[in-house]
Amino acid sequence: MARRPRRSERLPAPLPSGAAGTRPVVAIVGRPNVGKSTLFNRLAGRHVAIVEDVPGVTRDRHYADTEAMGKPYVLVDTGGFEPSSEDVMAASIAEQVKLAVEECDIVICVLDATTDPTPADREAVQMLRQVADKPVLYVANKADSPKKALGAASHYELGVAEVLPVSALHGHGTGELEERLAEILPEPPPEPEPVAGAGAPRVAIVGRPNAGKSSLVNRLLGEERHVVDHRPGTTVDSIDSLIVRGGREMVLIDTAGMRKKARIRKGVEGLGVIHAIRSMERSDAVVLMIDAAEGPGEQDAKIAGLAEERGLALVIGLNKMDALDEDARKRAVRRTREILSFVPWAPVVTLSVKTGRGVNKLMDALEGAIASREKRVTTGELNRFFEEVIERHPPPTMKNRAVRIFYITQAATRPPTFVVVTNQPRYVHFSYQRYVVNQIRERFGFEGTAIRVKYRAKRKR
Ligand code: GDP
Ligand code: GDP
């Protein structure tokens, strides 16, 4: 089929195994309309877990925990983080690609088999060739037929080693792409040994540029800085820092970049969320910093949704209160609650890193949230309470099936996970499930952490 040029580069080599508990990040890049999001859905589609009850966030998703041939990775569609149309002019495609590449382990660069390479493609490829140490897989999409697949060959003119023809729409060639990906993906590291007492909670401080993340980290660390983990991982070396507060240790994740930070140009800032996804991958808790004058944006909603999905503790810091008057402060809190209404359990703390006011409150809320995530309620206590709940409001009949709830138990912590045993696990109405979650929260708190409630059938004897 496609003839290989003499000037070909080497094919990407497999990555070394990463640190335990981390998944490599694979970013799909390319100019608008080449089919990035279609490819994303194709690659992620089969594996994406259906997540209930995070309105607005999961419907339109741009990252997914997925796998290729059994090797887990996080797939990111950078198109989903593309700036609005005016900003596209300001931020060149190359700049976006660059930012995405810095944050990921493997790149899938999407080209269009039905056209010759465009200047934007050239710019992107040029950029990718400069970052020599990152494996890049080139695909020519929209190769719907063998004839169109031949069009992929025109992209060898870009001087790349291999261009895989695929049709994201019809699924042609995507299996081969997954195989290639699996060849490069590191072997999944062994599960970390569960050592009692070891491992202080890990906290990711995330948010949009300028929200005050670095200022907060610098304030928390002061001049004293304990580097606990220098991970020469598969990408950017990340440095975590240990803080001790009231005798309790916490690890702040990825503090290196925050201390000596590079300014991110407006327009490409959305891609910063990839960084957040990466840090959250390794964290137990998230502090989402928001500039109160700006309020939460789409990226903030995505991050909050991800915290819920991954079952993390979450505290929202509304920063720069010093710059607002009393009215504006109230409005900022209200708006934040509204926009992030799908995480009503996450405390919103107002603060000013600049003056220091509220920083302690934020850290208290964070400790509380972490404690909630680790909390365990005994089965006895749960069921005594649950009897009242069911008596007050028994589960409704659904599709002519009488639903009976036998008992409830907390099966796990981090996040707190409850199992409700019932005769009809598939016929517990959604609104009733919500009622159960609300009742558990009302009675037992769990403020600051995502919780899970699952429904199981009673085992037959
Ligand atoms: P993005 O902007 O790069 O994310 O591109 P999209 O995934 O939104 O796709 C842009 C357009 O190309 C949409 O109309 C898709 O249906 C179409 N498209 C994507 N993949 C293919 C493909 O494999 N074949 C064809 N014929 N069209 C495709
Ligand atoms: P990052 O991009 O999220 O790490 O944000 P930085 O910590 O670099 O802060 C961005 C800008 O906001 C800097 O000029 C800070 O001095 C300023 N800043 C941070 N916190 C506050 C605050 O509480 N009040 C005010 N007025 N400015 C702040």
Short mmCIF file of C-alpha atoms and ligand atoms in Angstrom, two decimals:
data_model
loop_
_atom_site.label_atom_id
_atom_site.label_comp_id
_atom_site.label_asym_id
_atom_site.label_seq_id
_atom_site.Cartn_x
_atom_site.Cartn_y
_atom_site.Cartn_z
CA MET A 1 0.00 0.00 0.00
CA ALA A 2 1.62 3.25 1.07
CA ARG A 3 5.26 3.54 0.07
CA ARG A 4 7.66 4.49 2.84
CA PRO A 5 9.99 7.39 2.14
CA ARG A 6 13.73 7.00 2.63
CA ARG A 7 13.79 9.88 4.97
CA SER A 8 11.67 8.05 7.46
CA GLU A 9 12.10 8.44 11.15
CA ARG A 10 12.16 5.60 13.57
CA LEU A 11 8.90 4.21 14.81
CA PRO A 12 8.01 5.05 18.39
CA ALA A 13 9.62 2.75 20.96
CA PRO A 14 7.71 1.38 23.96
CA LEU A 15 7.67 3.60 27.02
CA PRO A 16 9.15 2.42 30.29
CA SER A 17 6.74 1.41 32.97
CA GLY A 18 5.40 4.40 34.93
CA ALA A 19 5.03 4.92 38.63
CA ALA A 20 2.48 2.81 40.43
CA GLY A 21 -1.03 4.15 40.35
CA THR A 22 -0.56 6.38 37.33
CA ARG A 23 -2.00 5.96 33.90
CA PRO A 24 -0.26 7.34 30.84
CA VAL A 25 -2.01 10.17 29.05
CA VAL A 26 -2.61 9.91 25.31
CA ALA A 27 -3.59 13.16 23.57
CA ILE A 28 -5.37 13.37 20.24
CA VAL A 29 -4.22 16.49 18.37
CA GLY A 30 -4.83 17.93 14.95
CA ARG A 31 -6.49 20.87 13.26
CA PRO A 32 -10.25 21.38 13.58
CA ASN A 33 -12.54 19.04 11.65
CA VAL A 34 -10.08 16.24 10.93
CA GLY A 35 -12.16 13.96 13.14
CA LYS A 36 -10.47 14.13 16.54
CA SER A 37 -13.64 13.82 18.57
CA THR A 38 -14.98 11.06 16.31
CA LEU A 39 -11.74 9.15 16.86
CA PHE A 40 -11.92 9.87 20.57
CA ASN A 41 -15.40 8.36 20.76
CA ARG A 42 -14.29 5.39 18.71
CA LEU A 43 -11.28 4.64 20.92
CA ALA A 44 -12.97 5.42 24.20
CA GLY A 45 -16.46 4.32 23.28
CA ARG A 46 -16.38 0.72 24.23
CA HIS A 47 -14.62 1.24 27.49
CA VAL A 48 -16.09 4.40 28.93
CA ALA A 49 -17.99 3.62 32.06
CA ILE A 50 -21.43 5.11 32.08
CA VAL A 51 -21.44 7.64 34.83
CA GLU A 52 -24.79 8.60 36.20
CA ASP A 53 -25.90 11.88 37.51
CA VAL A 54 -23.28 14.40 36.53
CA PRO A 55 -25.44 16.57 34.31
CA GLY A 56 -23.75 18.61 31.66
CA VAL A 57 -20.36 17.22 32.36
CA THR A 58 -20.39 13.68 31.13
CA ARG A 59 -22.58 14.31 28.14
CA ASP A 60 -19.84 16.21 26.45
CA ARG A 61 -16.68 14.46 27.46
CA HIS A 62 -13.20 15.03 26.30
CA TYR A 63 -11.22 12.65 28.44
CA ALA A 64 -11.80 9.02 29.23
CA ASP A 65 -10.23 6.29 31.26
CA THR A 66 -9.83 3.59 28.70
CA GLU A 67 -7.51 0.81 27.51
CA ALA A 68 -5.82 -0.63 24.47
CA MET A 69 -5.33 -4.39 24.46
CA GLY A 70 -5.71 -4.42 28.21
CA LYS A 71 -3.27 -1.58 28.85
CA PRO A 72 -4.97 1.26 30.65
CA TYR A 73 -4.51 4.89 29.67
CA VAL A 74 -6.25 8.24 29.82
CA LEU A 75 -7.39 9.49 26.43
CA VAL A 76 -7.75 13.22 25.90
CA ASP A 77 -9.40 14.94 22.95
CA THR A 78 -7.61 18.26 22.73
CA GLY A 79 -10.29 19.47 20.33
CA GLY A 80 -12.60 19.55 23.29
CA PHE A 81 -10.37 22.11 24.90
CA GLU A 82 -10.03 24.23 21.81
CA PRO A 83 -10.49 27.90 22.50
CA SER A 84 -13.44 29.80 21.09
CA SER A 85 -13.19 30.87 17.48
CA GLU A 86 -11.69 34.34 18.06
CA ASP A 87 -9.03 32.83 20.23
CA VAL A 88 -8.09 30.28 17.61
CA MET A 89 -6.70 33.12 15.57
CA ALA A 90 -4.57 34.25 18.47
CA ALA A 91 -3.31 30.85 19.43
CA SER A 92 -1.78 28.97 16.56
CA ILE A 93 -2.37 25.28 16.13
CA ALA A 94 1.30 24.64 16.85
CA GLU A 95 1.05 26.33 20.19
CA GLN A 96 -1.90 24.20 21.14
CA VAL A 97 -0.17 21.07 20.03
CA LYS A 98 2.87 22.09 22.02
CA LEU A 99 0.92 22.53 25.20
CA ALA A 100 -0.91 19.25 24.75
CA VAL A 101 2.34 17.45 24.07
CA GLU A 102 4.00 18.80 27.17
CA GLU A 103 1.23 17.37 29.27
CA CYS A 104 0.91 13.93 27.75
CA ASP A 105 2.93 10.77 27.23
CA ILE A 106 1.87 9.75 23.75
CA VAL A 107 0.43 11.80 20.91
CA ILE A 108 -2.01 10.71 18.22
CA CYS A 109 -1.77 13.29 15.46
CA VAL A 110 -4.82 13.22 13.20
CA LEU A 111 -4.49 14.18 9.53
CA ASP A 112 -7.11 14.09 6.79
CA ALA A 113 -6.71 11.36 4.17
CA THR A 114 -9.08 13.13 1.80
CA THR A 115 -6.88 16.23 1.42
CA ASP A 116 -3.22 16.95 0.93
CA PRO A 117 -1.34 18.19 3.99
CA THR A 118 -2.28 21.77 4.81
CA PRO A 119 0.03 24.44 6.23
CA ALA A 120 -1.56 23.84 9.63
CA ASP A 121 -0.70 20.12 9.38
CA ARG A 122 2.87 21.00 8.46
CA GLU A 123 3.11 23.34 11.40
CA ALA A 124 1.78 20.68 13.76
CA VAL A 125 4.10 17.97 12.47
CA GLN A 126 7.06 20.33 12.60
CA MET A 127 6.23 20.99 16.21
CA LEU A 128 5.88 17.30 17.04
CA ARG A 129 9.23 16.47 15.47
CA GLN A 130 10.94 18.96 17.69
CA VAL A 131 9.80 17.17 20.82
CA ALA A 132 11.83 14.15 19.94
CA ASP A 133 11.31 12.15 23.09
CA LYS A 134 7.53 11.79 22.84
CA PRO A 135 6.13 8.95 20.78
CA VAL A 136 3.77 10.18 18.07
CA LEU A 137 1.37 8.06 16.05
CA TYR A 138 0.19 9.68 12.83
CA VAL A 139 -3.18 8.69 11.45
CA ALA A 140 -4.87 9.81 8.25
CA ASN A 141 -8.55 9.84 9.05
CA LYS A 142 -11.61 9.66 6.80
CA ALA A 143 -10.04 6.78 4.91
CA ASP A 144 -13.49 5.27 4.51
CA SER A 145 -12.63 3.15 1.47
CA PRO A 146 -9.45 1.48 0.17
CA LYS A 147 -9.29 4.20 -2.48
CA LYS A 148 -9.45 6.94 0.09
CA ALA A 149 -6.88 5.10 2.22
CA LEU A 150 -4.44 5.65 -0.62
CA GLY A 151 -4.83 9.36 0.12
CA ALA A 152 -3.04 8.73 3.39
CA ALA A 153 0.14 8.25 1.41
CA SER A 154 0.29 11.91 0.47
CA HIS A 155 1.07 12.62 4.10
CA TYR A 156 4.38 10.76 3.92
CA GLU A 157 5.53 13.95 2.27
CA LEU A 158 5.60 15.34 5.82
CA GLY A 159 8.53 13.02 6.48
CA VAL A 160 6.98 10.87 9.16
CA ALA A 161 7.74 7.20 9.62
CA GLU A 162 4.26 5.82 9.35
CA VAL A 163 0.80 7.15 8.60
CA LEU A 164 -1.99 4.76 9.52
CA PRO A 165 -5.10 5.14 7.41
CA VAL A 166 -8.20 5.01 9.61
CA SER A 167 -11.86 5.79 9.39
CA ALA A 168 -12.95 6.92 12.79
CA LEU A 169 -16.50 7.08 11.54
CA HIS A 170 -16.68 3.49 10.34
CA GLY A 171 -14.06 1.96 12.59
CA HIS A 172 -11.69 0.90 9.81
CA GLY A 173 -8.07 0.78 10.90
CA THR A 174 -8.82 1.80 14.47
CA GLY A 175 -8.08 -1.72 15.68
CA GLU A 176 -4.64 -1.47 14.16
CA LEU A 177 -4.20 1.93 15.76
CA GLU A 178 -5.05 0.39 19.13
CA GLU A 179 -2.48 -2.32 18.51
CA ARG A 180 0.17 0.27 17.73
CA LEU A 181 -0.81 2.18 20.83
CA ALA A 182 -0.60 -0.94 22.96
CA GLU A 183 2.92 -1.57 21.63
CA ILE A 184 4.05 1.80 22.94
CA LEU A 185 2.04 1.97 26.15
CA PRO A 186 4.05 0.96 29.20
CA GLU A 187 3.23 -2.24 30.99
CA PRO A 188 0.75 -1.40 33.72
CA PRO A 189 2.74 -1.10 36.96
CA PRO A 190 1.94 -3.60 39.69
CA GLU A 191 -0.70 -2.51 42.15
CA PRO A 192 0.95 -0.67 45.01
CA GLU A 193 1.24 -2.73 48.16
CA PRO A 194 -1.42 -1.73 50.64
CA VAL A 195 0.75 -0.67 53.56
CA ALA A 196 -1.18 0.32 56.67
CA GLY A 197 -0.58 3.87 57.76
CA ALA A 198 1.70 4.62 54.86
CA GLY A 199 0.75 7.19 52.30
CA ALA A 200 -0.43 10.57 53.49
CA PRO A 201 -3.42 11.86 51.53
CA ARG A 202 -2.44 13.34 48.18
CA VAL A 203 -3.87 16.68 47.20
CA ALA A 204 -4.03 18.20 43.72
CA ILE A 205 -4.41 21.96 43.55
CA VAL A 206 -6.04 22.72 40.23
CA GLY A 207 -7.89 25.44 38.39
CA ARG A 208 -7.52 27.88 35.55
CA PRO A 209 -4.42 30.00 35.07
CA ASN A 210 -4.30 32.99 37.40
CA ALA A 211 -6.74 31.57 39.92
CA GLY A 212 -4.01 31.72 42.55
CA LYS A 213 -2.80 28.13 42.64
CA SER A 214 0.91 28.96 42.76
CA SER A 215 0.32 31.65 45.34
CA LEU A 216 -1.50 29.12 47.53
CA VAL A 217 1.19 26.49 47.13
CA ASN A 218 3.90 29.01 47.94
CA ARG A 219 2.03 30.15 51.01
CA LEU A 220 1.50 26.61 52.23
CA LEU A 221 5.06 25.59 51.63
CA GLY A 222 6.67 28.78 52.82
CA GLU A 223 10.37 28.70 52.36
CA GLU A 224 10.63 25.23 53.72
CA ARG A 225 10.16 22.72 51.05
CA HIS A 226 10.25 18.99 51.39
CA VAL A 227 10.56 17.13 48.19
CA VAL A 228 9.02 13.76 48.77
CA ASP A 229 8.86 12.27 45.39
CA HIS A 230 10.91 13.02 42.37
CA ARG A 231 9.45 10.83 39.76
CA PRO A 232 11.45 10.55 36.58
CA GLY A 233 8.30 9.27 34.98
CA THR A 234 7.33 8.87 31.43
CA THR A 235 6.78 12.62 31.00
CA VAL A 236 7.42 15.82 32.83
CA ASP A 237 9.19 15.03 36.03
CA SER A 238 6.82 16.00 38.75
CA ILE A 239 7.75 17.08 42.20
CA ASP A 240 5.45 16.57 45.12
CA SER A 241 5.78 18.37 48.42
CA LEU A 242 4.96 17.29 51.92
CA ILE A 243 3.23 19.61 54.34
CA VAL A 244 2.43 18.94 57.95
CA ARG A 245 -0.58 20.59 59.48
CA GLY A 246 -1.74 19.97 63.02
CA GLY A 247 0.43 16.87 63.13
CA ARG A 248 -1.15 15.48 59.98
CA GLU A 249 0.76 15.02 56.78
CA MET A 250 -0.46 15.84 53.31
CA VAL A 251 1.28 15.59 50.00
CA LEU A 252 0.74 18.38 47.50
CA ILE A 253 1.04 17.01 44.01
CA ASP A 254 3.03 18.54 41.15
CA THR A 255 4.22 21.58 42.95
CA ALA A 256 7.34 22.08 40.86
CA GLY A 257 5.62 23.77 37.96
CA MET A 258 3.68 25.96 40.29
CA ARG A 259 6.65 27.38 42.06
CA LYS A 260 8.45 28.49 38.96
CA LYS A 261 5.64 28.85 36.59
CA ALA A 262 5.54 29.56 32.92
CA ARG A 263 2.83 31.87 31.78
CA ILE A 264 0.25 30.25 29.57
CA ARG A 265 -1.02 32.34 26.73
CA LYS A 266 -4.66 33.18 26.66
CA GLY A 267 -6.52 30.99 24.21
CA VAL A 268 -4.65 27.81 24.93
CA GLU A 269 -5.37 27.86 28.62
CA GLY A 270 -8.10 25.27 28.24
CA LEU A 271 -5.47 22.64 27.67
CA GLY A 272 -4.29 23.25 31.21
CA VAL A 273 -7.08 20.94 32.17
CA ILE A 274 -4.97 18.04 30.88
CA HIS A 275 -2.52 18.94 33.58
CA ALA A 276 -5.35 18.83 36.10
CA ILE A 277 -6.48 15.44 34.82
CA ARG A 278 -2.96 14.15 35.22
CA SER A 279 -2.53 15.40 38.77
CA MET A 280 -5.96 14.20 39.78
CA GLU A 281 -5.00 10.77 38.54
CA ARG A 282 -2.68 10.46 41.50
CA SER A 283 -4.71 12.28 44.10
CA ASP A 284 -7.16 11.60 46.89
CA ALA A 285 -8.40 15.15 47.16
CA VAL A 286 -8.73 18.17 44.93
CA VAL A 287 -8.63 21.85 45.75
CA LEU A 288 -10.31 23.66 42.88
CA MET A 289 -9.14 27.26 42.90
CA ILE A 290 -11.37 29.83 41.22
CA ASP A 291 -10.89 33.56 40.78
CA ALA A 292 -14.02 34.87 42.48
CA ALA A 293 -14.28 37.84 40.13
CA GLU A 294 -14.46 35.50 37.16
CA GLY A 295 -16.50 32.69 38.68
CA PRO A 296 -16.34 29.07 37.60
CA GLY A 297 -15.84 28.37 33.90
CA GLU A 298 -16.38 25.34 31.77
CA GLN A 299 -12.99 23.89 32.68
CA ASP A 300 -13.81 24.21 36.36
CA ALA A 301 -17.05 22.33 35.80
CA LYS A 302 -15.11 19.62 34.00
CA ILE A 303 -12.66 19.30 36.86
CA ALA A 304 -15.44 19.14 39.44
CA GLY A 305 -17.20 16.51 37.34
CA LEU A 306 -14.04 14.50 37.13
CA ALA A 307 -13.57 14.65 40.90
CA GLU A 308 -17.09 13.26 41.31
CA GLU A 309 -16.49 10.56 38.70
CA ARG A 310 -13.23 9.46 40.22
CA GLY A 311 -14.62 9.46 43.73
CA LEU A 312 -12.29 12.11 45.14
CA ALA A 313 -12.63 14.62 47.94
CA LEU A 314 -13.24 18.12 46.61
CA VAL A 315 -13.03 21.57 48.11
CA ILE A 316 -13.71 24.70 46.09
CA GLY A 317 -11.62 27.76 46.94
CA LEU A 318 -13.12 31.07 45.79
CA ASN A 319 -10.03 33.22 45.79
CA LYS A 320 -9.21 36.94 45.63
CA MET A 321 -12.01 37.95 47.99
CA ASP A 322 -9.93 40.97 48.94
CA ALA A 323 -10.66 42.43 45.52
CA LEU A 324 -14.45 42.24 45.91
CA ASP A 325 -17.02 44.17 47.96
CA GLU A 326 -19.56 42.46 50.18
CA ASP A 327 -22.26 42.24 47.48
CA ALA A 328 -19.92 40.85 44.87
CA ARG A 329 -18.69 38.23 47.32
CA LYS A 330 -22.19 36.97 47.97
CA ARG A 331 -22.91 36.91 44.27
CA ALA A 332 -19.72 34.99 43.59
CA VAL A 333 -20.64 32.28 46.10
CA ARG A 334 -24.17 32.02 44.72
CA ARG A 335 -22.97 31.72 41.15
CA THR A 336 -20.41 29.11 42.06
CA ARG A 337 -23.05 27.02 43.79
CA GLU A 338 -25.32 27.36 40.78
CA ILE A 339 -22.78 26.44 38.15
CA LEU A 340 -21.30 23.60 40.18
CA SER A 341 -24.70 22.42 41.42
CA PHE A 342 -23.86 18.81 40.54
CA VAL A 343 -21.38 18.68 43.42
CA PRO A 344 -23.57 20.13 46.20
CA TRP A 345 -21.48 18.18 48.71
CA ALA A 346 -18.28 20.09 47.98
CA PRO A 347 -17.68 22.97 50.39
CA VAL A 348 -17.13 26.39 48.86
CA VAL A 349 -14.61 28.36 50.90
CA THR A 350 -14.02 32.06 50.32
CA LEU A 351 -10.46 33.19 50.77
CA SER A 352 -7.72 35.57 49.81
CA VAL A 353 -4.34 33.97 49.38
CA LYS A 354 -2.90 37.46 49.16
CA THR A 355 -3.97 38.55 52.64
CA GLY A 356 -4.03 35.03 54.04
CA ARG A 357 -7.62 35.33 55.12
CA GLY A 358 -9.55 32.10 54.74
CA VAL A 359 -6.51 29.96 53.96
CA ASN A 360 -6.85 28.12 57.26
CA LYS A 361 -10.55 27.67 56.67
CA LEU A 362 -9.75 26.17 53.29
CA MET A 363 -7.25 23.75 54.82
CA ASP A 364 -9.74 22.78 57.54
CA ALA A 365 -12.34 22.06 54.89
CA LEU A 366 -9.79 20.01 52.99
CA GLU A 367 -8.94 17.94 56.06
CA GLY A 368 -12.63 17.46 56.72
CA ALA A 369 -13.20 16.33 53.16
CA ILE A 370 -10.35 13.84 53.34
CA ALA A 371 -11.70 12.51 56.64
CA SER A 372 -15.17 12.13 55.07
CA ARG A 373 -13.68 10.11 52.26
CA GLU A 374 -12.10 7.75 54.76
CA LYS A 375 -15.08 7.54 57.07
CA ARG A 376 -16.86 4.26 57.75
CA VAL A 377 -20.35 3.82 59.16
CA THR A 378 -21.14 0.50 60.80
CA THR A 379 -23.73 -1.76 59.23
CA GLY A 380 -25.77 -1.68 62.44
CA GLU A 381 -25.91 2.09 62.51
CA LEU A 382 -26.73 2.26 58.82
CA ASN A 383 -29.59 -0.19 59.02
CA ARG A 384 -31.17 1.30 62.13
CA PHE A 385 -31.27 4.56 60.25
CA PHE A 386 -32.35 2.96 57.03
CA GLU A 387 -35.39 1.32 58.54
CA GLU A 388 -36.75 4.77 59.31
CA VAL A 389 -35.89 6.00 55.85
CA ILE A 390 -37.75 3.16 54.16
CA GLU A 391 -40.68 3.43 56.48
CA ARG A 392 -41.05 7.10 55.77
CA HIS A 393 -40.70 6.67 52.04
CA PRO A 394 -40.77 3.13 50.68
CA PRO A 395 -39.35 2.51 47.20
CA PRO A 396 -42.03 2.96 44.54
CA THR A 397 -43.23 0.14 42.35
CA MET A 398 -41.61 0.31 38.94
CA LYS A 399 -42.87 -1.41 35.83
CA ASN A 400 -45.20 -3.46 38.01
CA ARG A 401 -42.39 -4.73 40.12
CA ALA A 402 -42.59 -4.32 43.86
CA VAL A 403 -39.17 -3.23 45.06
CA ARG A 404 -38.04 -4.44 48.46
CA ILE A 405 -34.92 -3.28 50.18
CA PHE A 406 -33.39 -5.80 52.55
CA TYR A 407 -30.41 -4.02 54.00
CA ILE A 408 -27.59 -1.60 53.33
CA THR A 409 -23.91 -1.85 54.13
CA GLN A 410 -20.83 0.26 53.57
CA ALA A 411 -18.59 -1.88 51.42
CA ALA A 412 -15.65 0.47 51.01
CA THR A 413 -14.08 3.81 51.78
CA ARG A 414 -12.13 6.18 49.51
CA PRO A 415 -14.72 6.91 48.32
CA PRO A 416 -17.40 5.73 50.74
CA THR A 417 -19.30 3.06 48.83
CA PHE A 418 -22.62 1.66 49.99
CA VAL A 419 -24.34 -1.43 48.77
CA VAL A 420 -28.10 -1.68 49.01
CA VAL A 421 -29.37 -5.22 48.77
CA THR A 422 -32.76 -5.46 47.11
CA ASN A 423 -34.97 -7.94 45.27
CA GLN A 424 -34.99 -5.74 42.14
CA PRO A 425 -31.66 -3.97 41.68
CA ARG A 426 -32.63 -2.84 38.19
CA TYR A 427 -35.96 -1.40 39.16
CA VAL A 428 -35.02 1.07 41.83
CA HIS A 429 -36.23 4.34 40.40
CA PHE A 430 -33.66 7.00 39.69
CA SER A 431 -35.41 9.53 41.89
CA TYR A 432 -35.44 7.00 44.72
CA GLN A 433 -31.72 6.40 44.30
CA ARG A 434 -31.23 10.11 44.62
CA TYR A 435 -33.39 10.15 47.72
CA VAL A 436 -31.23 7.44 49.28
CA VAL A 437 -28.03 9.39 48.55
CA ASN A 438 -29.54 12.52 50.06
CA GLN A 439 -30.66 10.65 53.15
CA ILE A 440 -27.23 9.14 53.70
CA ARG A 441 -25.65 12.55 53.37
CA GLU A 442 -28.20 14.20 55.60
CA ARG A 443 -27.68 11.70 58.35
CA PHE A 444 -24.00 10.88 58.13
CA GLY A 445 -22.51 13.94 56.47
CA PHE A 446 -19.75 12.89 54.13
CA GLU A 447 -19.25 16.52 53.34
CA GLY A 448 -16.52 17.13 50.83
CA THR A 449 -16.41 13.69 49.27
CA ALA A 450 -18.09 11.88 46.45
CA ILE A 451 -19.99 8.80 47.60
CA ARG A 452 -21.34 5.79 45.73
CA VAL A 453 -24.48 3.80 46.28
CA LYS A 454 -24.85 0.54 44.40
CA TYR A 455 -27.79 -1.81 44.20
CA ARG A 456 -27.31 -5.54 44.33
CA ALA A 457 -29.56 -8.54 44.22
CA LYS A 458 -29.79 -10.80 47.22
CA ARG A 459 -27.70 -13.87 46.62
CA LYS A 460 -29.72 -17.01 46.02
CA ARG A 461 -29.13 -19.77 48.47
P1 GDP B 1 -12.64 17.48 15.19
O1 GDP B 1 -13.00 18.91 15.00
O2 GDP B 1 -11.24 17.21 14.75
O3 GDP B 1 -12.92 16.95 16.55
O4 GDP B 1 -13.55 16.66 14.14
P2 GDP B 1 -14.91 15.86 14.37
O5 GDP B 1 -14.66 14.56 15.03
O6 GDP B 1 -15.92 16.76 14.97
O7 GDP B 1 -15.29 15.52 12.86
C1 GDP B 1 -15.45 16.53 11.89
C2 GDP B 1 -16.34 16.00 10.79
O8 GDP B 1 -15.68 14.92 10.11
C3 GDP B 1 -17.64 15.44 11.31
O9 GDP B 1 -18.67 15.80 10.41
C4 GDP B 1 -17.41 13.93 11.29
O10 GDP B 1 -18.60 13.21 11.11
C5 GDP B 1 -16.50 13.77 10.10
N1 GDP B 1 -15.67 12.58 10.24
C6 GDP B 1 -14.94 12.19 11.29
N2 GDP B 1 -14.32 11.02 11.06
C7 GDP B 1 -14.66 10.66 9.80
C8 GDP B 1 -14.35 9.53 8.97
O11 GDP B 1 -13.64 8.61 9.34
N3 GDP B 1 -14.90 9.53 7.72
C9 GDP B 1 -15.71 10.53 7.27
N4 GDP B 1 -16.18 10.43 6.05
N5 GDP B 1 -16.02 11.58 8.03
C10 GDP B 1 -15.53 11.66 9.28
P1 GDP B 2 -2.01 30.44 39.14
O1 GDP B 2 -1.85 30.71 37.68
O2 GDP B 2 -3.34 29.83 39.43
O3 GDP B 2 -0.88 29.69 39.75
O4 GDP B 2 -2.11 31.91 39.83
P2 GDP B 2 -1.01 32.74 40.62
O5 GDP B 2 -0.83 32.19 41.98
O6 GDP B 2 0.19 32.92 39.80
O7 GDP B 2 -1.77 34.11 40.77
C1 GDP B 2 -2.12 34.89 39.63
C2 GDP B 2 -2.16 36.33 40.02
O8 GDP B 2 -3.20 36.57 40.98
C3 GDP B 2 -0.86 36.79 40.65
O9 GDP B 2 -0.59 38.11 40.20
C4 GDP B 2 -1.19 36.80 42.14
O10 GDP B 2 -0.43 37.75 42.84
C5 GDP B 2 -2.66 37.18 42.14
N1 GDP B 2 -3.35 36.67 43.31
C6 GDP B 2 -3.28 35.43 43.84
N2 GDP B 2 -4.08 35.35 44.94
C7 GDP B 2 -4.66 36.56 45.09
C8 GDP B 2 -5.60 37.11 46.04
O11 GDP B 2 -6.05 36.47 47.00
N3 GDP B 2 -5.99 38.39 45.84
C9 GDP B 2 -5.52 39.14 44.82
N4 GDP B 2 -5.97 40.40 44.72
N5 GDP B 2 -4.64 38.67 43.92
C10 GDP B 2 -4.21 37.39 44.05
#
